[in-house]
């Protein structure tokens, strides 16, 4: 049974690169990514990008971006949110079957409201942390982005969405308490959508963690070693915010050609 993987860039955030890679200099313009997976038995969106409120000129940036507000420029137009990206490609956002969040930060769960009828898949421990009273203060979770009454599936560990091993949520804790990545079996081989378990190819090459927005550095390093093993065994990685993998694209929904995606497959020794 073959499945198709599409990527979308749902805006950009420009910030000091040192936020993503400890000690790095200069700024980085990071793509905000969402993915569509079409399986013969249903459709999946992995991560939903930023919230539409950020389109508005009177948006309360402090509230929307929290500690990122003073140091981040958001480049995000109304035709770039997850619903607009899907609609432009002839897909109906109200008919998406599964909405999977890697985690519940503002650049990954911001568009959840735009997929109103999807079943929501989020790790149990991420759900618990995000709904905790201190969630916003400790971890920058904004409940209004995801406390929307979706029918929720809360796995504690791996979750095989269609029961055939082709679309599997894989726990990759560290960045947040309950972060998960998405492992896919395409005709051309296995692919891992890392989410923020690994921001950039450089993060993995140099095994460098971000200095902040990080729940557990040891867990995150364990996760990154697993990504290295996955790549070494022939798997491909699509990183959380790596500009090099999206260079030259206009961001519209487009099937991902893993063989032509820079830095997806590397044999490390
Ligand atoms: Zn992110």
Tab-separated table of N, CA, C and O and ligand atoms in Angstrom, residues 32 103 105 107-108 175 196 199 240-241, ligand 1:
chain	number	residue	atom	x	y	z
A	32	UNK	N	8.571	27.344	8.828
A	32	UNK	CA	7.591	26.715	9.714
A	32	UNK	C	6.876	25.651	8.878
A	32	UNK	O	6.229	25.984	7.879
A	103	UNK	N	4.528	18.296	18.976
A	103	UNK	CA	4.421	18.852	20.322
A	103	UNK	C	3.537	20.085	20.218
A	103	UNK	O	3.058	20.408	19.120
A	105	UNK	N	3.974	23.446	20.959
A	105	UNK	CA	4.458	24.828	20.900
A	105	UNK	C	3.746	25.599	19.779
A	105	UNK	O	3.138	25.016	18.883
A	107	UNK	N	4.488	27.172	17.129
A	107	UNK	CA	4.774	27.048	15.697
A	107	UNK	C	4.483	25.639	15.172
A	107	UNK	O	4.812	25.314	14.030
A	108	UNK	N	3.859	24.812	16.008
A	108	UNK	CA	3.534	23.436	15.602
A	108	UNK	C	2.062	23.104	15.796
A	108	UNK	O	1.551	22.193	15.152
A	175	UNK	N	13.124	17.641	23.645
A	175	UNK	CA	12.755	19.033	23.364
A	175	UNK	C	11.590	19.443	24.268
A	175	UNK	O	11.610	20.494	24.895
A	196	UNK	N	10.784	19.125	16.224
A	196	UNK	CA	11.831	19.863	16.932
A	196	UNK	C	12.736	18.974	17.783
A	196	UNK	O	13.547	19.475	18.555
A	199	UNK	N	16.407	20.332	15.201
A	199	UNK	CA	16.050	21.507	14.397
A	199	UNK	C	16.687	21.488	13.004
A	199	UNK	O	16.041	21.786	12.008
A	240	UNK	N	13.404	19.691	11.668
A	240	UNK	CA	12.325	20.538	12.176
A	240	UNK	C	12.225	21.911	11.546
A	240	UNK	O	11.128	22.407	11.271
A	241	UNK	N	13.380	22.555	11.319
A	241	UNK	CA	13.354	23.934	10.807
A	241	UNK	C	14.558	24.213	9.899
A	241	UNK	O	15.118	25.306	9.953
B	1	LIG	ZN1	9.462	24.567	16.206
